[in-house]
Amino acid sequence: MSAQELKQMIEKAGRIVAFTGAGISAESGIPTYRGADGVWNKYDPNKYANVNYFLQEPSYYWNFFREVRYQVLKQAKPNEGHKALARLEERGLLKAVITQNVDGLHQEAGSKNVLELHGNTRKIICLDCGKSYGIDEVREQVETELPPPCRSCGGMLKPDVVLFGEALPAETLEQATEESRSCDLFISVGSSLVVQPAASMPVIAKRAGAALVIVNQDATPLDKQADLVIRESASAVLSEAVQE
Ligand code: NAD
Ligand code: ZN
């Protein structure tokens, strides 16, 4: 029923922006921070995702990368939710996907205009010379060297993501703000809407006059401001709402 309401809103809209969080990738096998279980829980996001901890103790991150993150990334495939957003862009309705995710699954599903607020964990950069590496070559390296030095200058490698304690990329944030301000339908999918400043995007859209739809399994602090709240699976809702 609710997915049908979203479908009607999509068909009436002129400029749609989607805003996604960890929940859209949960059905691709990537755990969210909340409710994560199994081996993922052995590693504490307050450590592997914190910039001060990373700079102090980089091996903690690289161990997590070696034991957990690499395999999770290699196995994850875009699900029907990612694919539905890619089709909506192809139809000319969706102008941008603003994502907090760092998994690259929107691009793999075919989305073109993806604004990654928190970077991408599939890319690894040298903090000293700026050279970038793919995850496969660094995965080989961490078999024998922890933390892995840059092969070119010996400097420190870091995943190209925004860790807790770091600023968001200014240009991407600006583009995301502009897209949010100029859309007429803003769909938030799989985000708890508590991580700032990312979570201010729906507020910006709403203030500028857009309709706000929140698709998320749990309640969010912005539900009261939304025009439509759907507490169901992201992939089920999006694939139904985007059907022609
Ligand atoms: P979050 O973990 O705070 O919230 C995820 C939300 O998704 C939850 O409220 C949950 O109810 C909902 N959810 C879970 N499965 C769902 C499903 N199948 N359908 C619909 N909703 C579902 O995530 P967030 O808001 O993105 O913020 C967390 C931070 O963690 C972000 O900064 C992000 O960069 C990072 N992160 C990214 C990934 C990723 O790249 N896939 C994974 C974990 C964390
Ligand atoms: Zn280097």
GROMACS .gro file of C-alpha atoms and ligand atoms in nm:
model
  289
    1MET     CA    1   0.000   0.000   0.000
    2SER     CA    2   0.260   0.253   0.107
    3ALA     CA    3   0.493   0.157  -0.177
    4GLN     CA    4   0.201   0.234  -0.408
    5GLU     CA    5   0.170   0.581  -0.253
    6LEU     CA    6   0.540   0.635  -0.316
    7LYS     CA    7   0.491   0.514  -0.674
    8GLN     CA    8   0.227   0.782  -0.729
    9MET     CA    9   0.451   1.050  -0.581
   10ILE     CA   10   0.736   0.939  -0.810
   11GLU     CA   11   0.514   0.959  -1.116
   12LYS     CA   12   0.407   1.314  -1.030
   13ALA     CA   13   0.756   1.440  -0.941
   14GLY     CA   14   0.984   1.643  -1.166
   15ARG     CA   15   1.318   1.622  -0.983
   16ILE     CA   16   1.379   1.337  -0.743
   17VAL     CA   17   1.675   1.299  -0.509
   18ALA     CA   18   1.745   0.980  -0.317
   19PHE     CA   19   1.941   0.984   0.005
   20THR     CA   20   2.072   0.649   0.124
   21GLY     CA   21   2.228   0.498   0.433
   22ALA     CA   22   2.359   0.164   0.552
   23GLY     CA   23   2.007   0.012   0.550
   24ILE     CA   24   1.990   0.000   0.169
   25SER     CA   25   2.301  -0.219   0.165
   26ALA     CA   26   2.195  -0.443   0.453
   27GLU     CA   27   2.017  -0.673   0.208
   28SER     CA   28   2.342  -0.698   0.011
   29GLY     CA   29   2.505  -0.852   0.315
   30ILE     CA   30   2.680  -0.543   0.453
   31PRO     CA   31   2.593  -0.505   0.820
   32THR     CA   32   2.475  -0.168   0.954
   33TYR     CA   33   2.648  -0.038   1.266
   34ARG     CA   34   2.333  -0.094   1.462
   35GLY     CA   35   2.232  -0.455   1.491
   36ALA     CA   36   2.558  -0.588   1.346
   37ASP     CA   37   2.641  -0.941   1.449
   38GLY     CA   38   2.897  -1.218   1.412
   39VAL     CA   39   3.257  -1.150   1.324
   40TRP     CA   40   3.182  -0.785   1.238
   41ASN     CA   41   3.116  -0.735   1.611
   42LYS     CA   42   3.471  -0.835   1.703
   43TYR     CA   43   3.577  -0.497   1.571
   44ASP     CA   44   3.461  -0.176   1.727
   45PRO     CA   45   3.353   0.102   1.484
   46ASN     CA   46   3.457   0.353   1.751
   47LYS     CA   47   3.808   0.228   1.681
   48TYR     CA   48   3.828   0.126   1.314
   49ALA     CA   49   3.616   0.421   1.201
   50ASN     CA   50   3.774   0.691   1.417
   51VAL     CA   51   4.047   0.906   1.266
   52ASN     CA   52   4.245   0.960   1.587
   53TYR     CA   53   4.247   0.592   1.662
   54PHE     CA   54   4.340   0.518   1.301
   55LEU     CA   55   4.643   0.750   1.309
   56GLN     CA   56   4.755   0.613   1.643
   57GLU     CA   57   4.694   0.244   1.579
   58PRO     CA   58   4.653   0.189   1.200
   59SER     CA   59   4.698  -0.188   1.231
   60TYR     CA   60   4.360  -0.214   1.404
   61TYR     CA   61   4.189  -0.092   1.085
   62TRP     CA   62   4.406  -0.307   0.857
   63ASN     CA   63   4.332  -0.617   1.063
   64PHE     CA   64   3.961  -0.540   1.034
   65PHE     CA   65   4.011  -0.486   0.659
   66ARG     CA   66   4.197  -0.816   0.625
   67GLU     CA   67   3.963  -1.027   0.836
   68VAL     CA   68   3.623  -0.875   0.765
   69ARG     CA   69   3.579  -0.577   0.540
   70TYR     CA   70   3.759  -0.705   0.232
   71GLN     CA   71   3.552  -1.026   0.210
   72VAL     CA   72   3.229  -0.844   0.282
   73LEU     CA   73   3.302  -0.597   0.000
   74LYS     CA   74   3.402  -0.869  -0.245
   75GLN     CA   75   3.083  -1.066  -0.182
   76ALA     CA   76   2.836  -0.778  -0.174
   77LYS     CA   77   2.630  -0.727  -0.490
   78PRO     CA   78   2.380  -0.447  -0.553
   79ASN     CA   79   2.025  -0.549  -0.456
   80GLU     CA   80   1.687  -0.457  -0.603
   81GLY     CA   81   1.689  -0.130  -0.406
   82HIS     CA   82   2.013  -0.005  -0.564
   83LYS     CA   83   1.893  -0.125  -0.905
   84ALA     CA   84   1.556   0.050  -0.876
   85LEU     CA   85   1.732   0.383  -0.809
   86ALA     CA   86   1.958   0.328  -1.112
   87ARG     CA   87   1.649   0.266  -1.331
   88LEU     CA   88   1.483   0.579  -1.198
   89GLU     CA   89   1.786   0.784  -1.302
   90GLU     CA   90   1.783   0.619  -1.645
   91ARG     CA   91   1.420   0.726  -1.684
   92GLY     CA   92   1.533   1.084  -1.624
   93LEU     CA   93   1.341   1.125  -1.299
   94LEU     CA   94   1.613   1.083  -1.041
   95LYS     CA   95   1.877   1.357  -1.047
   96ALA     CA   96   2.116   1.234  -0.781
   97VAL     CA   97   2.182   0.972  -0.521
   98ILE     CA   98   2.333   1.127  -0.210
   99THR     CA   99   2.481   0.845  -0.008
  100GLN     CA  100   2.639   0.798   0.331
  101ASN     CA  101   2.752   0.453   0.224
  102VAL     CA  102   3.111   0.380   0.137
  103ASP     CA  103   3.053   0.048  -0.042
  104GLY     CA  104   3.028   0.161  -0.407
  105LEU     CA  105   2.712  -0.047  -0.468
  106HIS     CA  106   2.512   0.238  -0.625
  107GLN     CA  107   2.772   0.278  -0.901
  108GLU     CA  108   2.786  -0.099  -0.947
  109ALA     CA  109   2.407  -0.099  -0.994
  110GLY     CA  110   2.443   0.162  -1.270
  111SER     CA  111   2.376   0.492  -1.091
  112LYS     CA  112   2.575   0.773  -1.253
  113ASN     CA  113   2.533   1.082  -1.036
  114VAL     CA  114   2.635   0.946  -0.696
  115LEU     CA  115   2.744   1.194  -0.431
  116GLU     CA  116   2.945   1.004  -0.173
  117LEU     CA  117   2.939   1.211   0.145
  118HIS     CA  118   3.162   0.969   0.335
  119GLY     CA  119   3.396   0.856   0.058
  120ASN     CA  120   3.454   0.505  -0.074
  121THR     CA  121   3.621   0.222   0.107
  122ARG     CA  122   3.719   0.047  -0.219
  123LYS     CA  123   3.987   0.310  -0.276
  124ILE     CA  124   4.298   0.342  -0.062
  125ILE     CA  125   4.519   0.650  -0.069
  126CYS     CA  126   4.866   0.741   0.052
  127LEU     CA  127   4.850   1.028   0.300
  128ASP     CA  128   5.199   1.136   0.200
  129CYS     CA  129   5.220   1.124  -0.182
  130GLY     CA  130   4.852   1.094  -0.275
  131LYS     CA  131   4.893   0.776  -0.484
  132SER     CA  132   4.583   0.558  -0.484
  133TYR     CA  133   4.549   0.182  -0.469
  134GLY     CA  134   4.273  -0.074  -0.516
  135ILE     CA  135   4.163  -0.303  -0.236
  136ASP     CA  136   4.298  -0.618  -0.405
  137GLU     CA  137   4.659  -0.508  -0.410
  138VAL     CA  138   4.646  -0.385  -0.051
  139ARG     CA  139   4.475  -0.708   0.056
  140GLU     CA  140   4.781  -0.896  -0.073
  141GLN     CA  141   5.013  -0.655   0.100
  142VAL     CA  142   4.851  -0.688   0.445
  143GLU     CA  143   4.922  -1.063   0.441
  144THR     CA  144   5.280  -0.975   0.527
  145GLU     CA  145   5.296  -0.606   0.625
  146LEU     CA  146   5.089  -0.441   0.897
  147PRO     CA  147   5.026  -0.153   0.862
  148PRO     CA  148   5.091  -0.157   0.486
  149PRO     CA  149   5.331   0.117   0.367
  150CYS     CA  150   5.284   0.299   0.036
  151ARG     CA  151   5.475   0.103  -0.231
  152SER     CA  152   5.584   0.426  -0.393
  153CYS     CA  153   5.702   0.646  -0.102
  154GLY     CA  154   5.676   0.434   0.213
  155GLY     CA  155   5.408   0.670   0.351
  156MET     CA  156   5.092   0.588   0.541
  157LEU     CA  157   4.794   0.435   0.361
  158LYS     CA  158   4.436   0.515   0.454
  159PRO     CA  159   4.101   0.409   0.307
  160ASP     CA  160   3.948   0.700   0.113
  161VAL     CA  161   3.662   0.738   0.358
  162VAL     CA  162   3.555   1.004   0.603
  163LEU     CA  163   3.626   0.865   0.948
  164PHE     CA  164   3.464   0.993   1.267
  165GLY     CA  165   3.651   1.313   1.351
  166GLU     CA  166   3.710   1.411   0.988
  167ALA     CA  167   3.536   1.675   0.779
  168LEU     CA  168   3.316   1.582   0.483
  169PRO     CA  169   3.451   1.662   0.134
  170ALA     CA  170   3.343   2.025   0.090
  171GLU     CA  171   3.260   2.012  -0.280
  172THR     CA  172   3.049   1.697  -0.250
  173LEU     CA  173   2.867   1.842   0.048
  174GLU     CA  174   2.795   2.157  -0.150
  175GLN     CA  175   2.662   1.959  -0.448
  176ALA     CA  176   2.447   1.748  -0.218
  177THR     CA  177   2.306   2.059  -0.053
  178GLU     CA  178   2.226   2.207  -0.393
  179GLU     CA  179   2.053   1.887  -0.514
  180SER     CA  180   1.853   1.869  -0.191
  181ARG     CA  181   1.745   2.230  -0.224
  182SER     CA  182   1.634   2.197  -0.586
  183CYS     CA  183   1.442   1.868  -0.585
  184ASP     CA  184   1.066   1.833  -0.545
  185LEU     CA  185   1.073   1.479  -0.403
  186PHE     CA  186   1.335   1.366  -0.153
  187ILE     CA  187   1.341   0.995  -0.066
  188SER     CA  188   1.552   0.888   0.232
  189VAL     CA  189   1.624   0.514   0.229
  190GLY     CA  190   1.783   0.302   0.501
  191SER     CA  191   1.924   0.580   0.713
  192SER     CA  192   1.871   0.630   1.085
  193LEU     CA  193   1.909   1.005   1.009
  194VAL     CA  194   2.122   1.070   1.313
  195VAL     CA  195   2.471   1.114   1.161
  196GLN     CA  196   2.540   1.484   1.098
  197PRO     CA  197   2.581   1.678   0.876
  198ALA     CA  198   2.448   1.416   0.631
  199ALA     CA  199   2.115   1.398   0.813
  200SER     CA  200   2.051   1.768   0.750
  201MET     CA  201   1.989   1.699   0.375
  202PRO     CA  202   1.625   1.591   0.422
  203VAL     CA  203   1.564   1.899   0.635
  204ILE     CA  204   1.711   2.125   0.365
  205ALA     CA  205   1.491   1.960   0.101
  206LYS     CA  206   1.178   1.986   0.313
  207ARG     CA  207   1.240   2.354   0.392
  208ALA     CA  208   1.286   2.428   0.023
  209GLY     CA  209   0.943   2.282  -0.046
  210ALA     CA  210   1.011   1.922  -0.147
  211ALA     CA  211   0.794   1.632  -0.037
  212LEU     CA  212   0.985   1.410   0.206
  213VAL     CA  213   0.954   1.030   0.206
  214ILE     CA  214   1.134   0.815   0.462
  215VAL     CA  215   1.181   0.444   0.391
  216ASN     CA  216   1.345   0.283   0.693
  217GLN     CA  217   1.283  -0.021   0.909
  218ASP     CA  218   1.309   0.174   1.236
  219ALA     CA  219   1.171   0.512   1.340
  220THR     CA  220   1.385   0.820   1.271
  221PRO     CA  221   1.393   1.166   1.433
  222LEU     CA  222   1.249   1.317   1.112
  223ASP     CA  223   0.944   1.091   1.077
  224LYS     CA  224   0.713   1.362   1.209
  225GLN     CA  225   0.823   1.603   0.936
  226ALA     CA  226   0.783   1.348   0.656
  227ASP     CA  227   0.495   1.340   0.408
  228LEU     CA  228   0.517   0.962   0.393
  229VAL     CA  229   0.693   0.712   0.622
  230ILE     CA  230   0.734   0.349   0.513
  231ARG     CA  231   0.881   0.113   0.773
  232GLU     CA  232   0.959  -0.178   0.544
  233SER     CA  233   1.245  -0.339   0.354
  234ALA     CA  234   1.422  -0.090   0.127
  235SER     CA  235   1.455  -0.327  -0.167
  236ALA     CA  236   1.092  -0.441  -0.156
  237VAL     CA  237   0.957  -0.085  -0.135
  238LEU     CA  238   1.183   0.061  -0.405
  239SER     CA  239   1.135  -0.218  -0.654
  240GLU     CA  240   0.758  -0.193  -0.619
  241ALA     CA  241   0.754   0.188  -0.631
  242VAL     CA  242   0.976   0.211  -0.939
  243GLN     CA  243   0.792  -0.046  -1.153
  244GLU     CA  244   0.662   0.107  -1.474
  245NAD     P1  245   2.263   0.345   1.043
  245NAD     O1  246   2.335   0.216   1.067
  245NAD     O2  247   2.268   0.449   1.144
  245NAD     O3  248   2.109   0.315   1.016
  245NAD     C1  249   2.069   0.218   0.926
  245NAD     C2  250   1.918   0.218   0.926
  245NAD     O4  251   1.876   0.126   0.826
  245NAD     C3  252   1.856   0.169   1.057
  245NAD     O5  253   1.774   0.272   1.110
  245NAD     C4  254   1.770   0.047   1.018
  245NAD     O6  255   1.640   0.051   1.073
  245NAD     C5  256   1.759   0.060   0.868
  245NAD     N1  257   1.756  -0.067   0.795
  245NAD     C6  258   1.831  -0.179   0.815
  245NAD     N2  259   1.802  -0.270   0.723
  245NAD     C7  260   1.706  -0.217   0.643
  245NAD     C8  261   1.637  -0.264   0.528
  245NAD     N3  262   1.660  -0.385   0.477
  245NAD     N4  263   1.544  -0.183   0.472
  245NAD     C9  264   1.519  -0.059   0.524
  245NAD     N5  265   1.583  -0.010   0.631
  245NAD    C10  266   1.677  -0.088   0.690
  245NAD     O7  267   2.312   0.394   0.901
  245NAD     P2  268   2.338   0.539   0.843
  245NAD     O8  269   2.221   0.627   0.871
  245NAD     O9  270   2.383   0.518   0.705
  245NAD    O10  271   2.460   0.597   0.929
  245NAD    C11  272   2.565   0.517   0.969
  245NAD    C12  273   2.706   0.555   0.923
  245NAD    O11  274   2.771   0.433   0.899
  245NAD    C13  275   2.716   0.631   0.795
  245NAD    O12  276   2.802   0.737   0.820
  245NAD    C14  277   2.782   0.534   0.695
  245NAD    O13  278   2.889   0.600   0.629
  245NAD    C15  279   2.840   0.424   0.777
  245NAD     N6  280   2.819   0.284   0.729
  245NAD    C16  281   2.820   0.254   0.596
  245NAD    C17  282   2.795   0.123   0.552
  245NAD    C18  283   2.798   0.095   0.403
  245NAD    O14  284   2.869   0.160   0.328
  245NAD     N7  285   2.720  -0.002   0.355
  245NAD    C19  286   2.769   0.023   0.644
  245NAD    C20  287   2.771   0.056   0.782
  245NAD    C21  288   2.795   0.188   0.822
  246ZN      ZN  289   5.300   0.740  -0.102
   0.00000   0.00000   0.00000
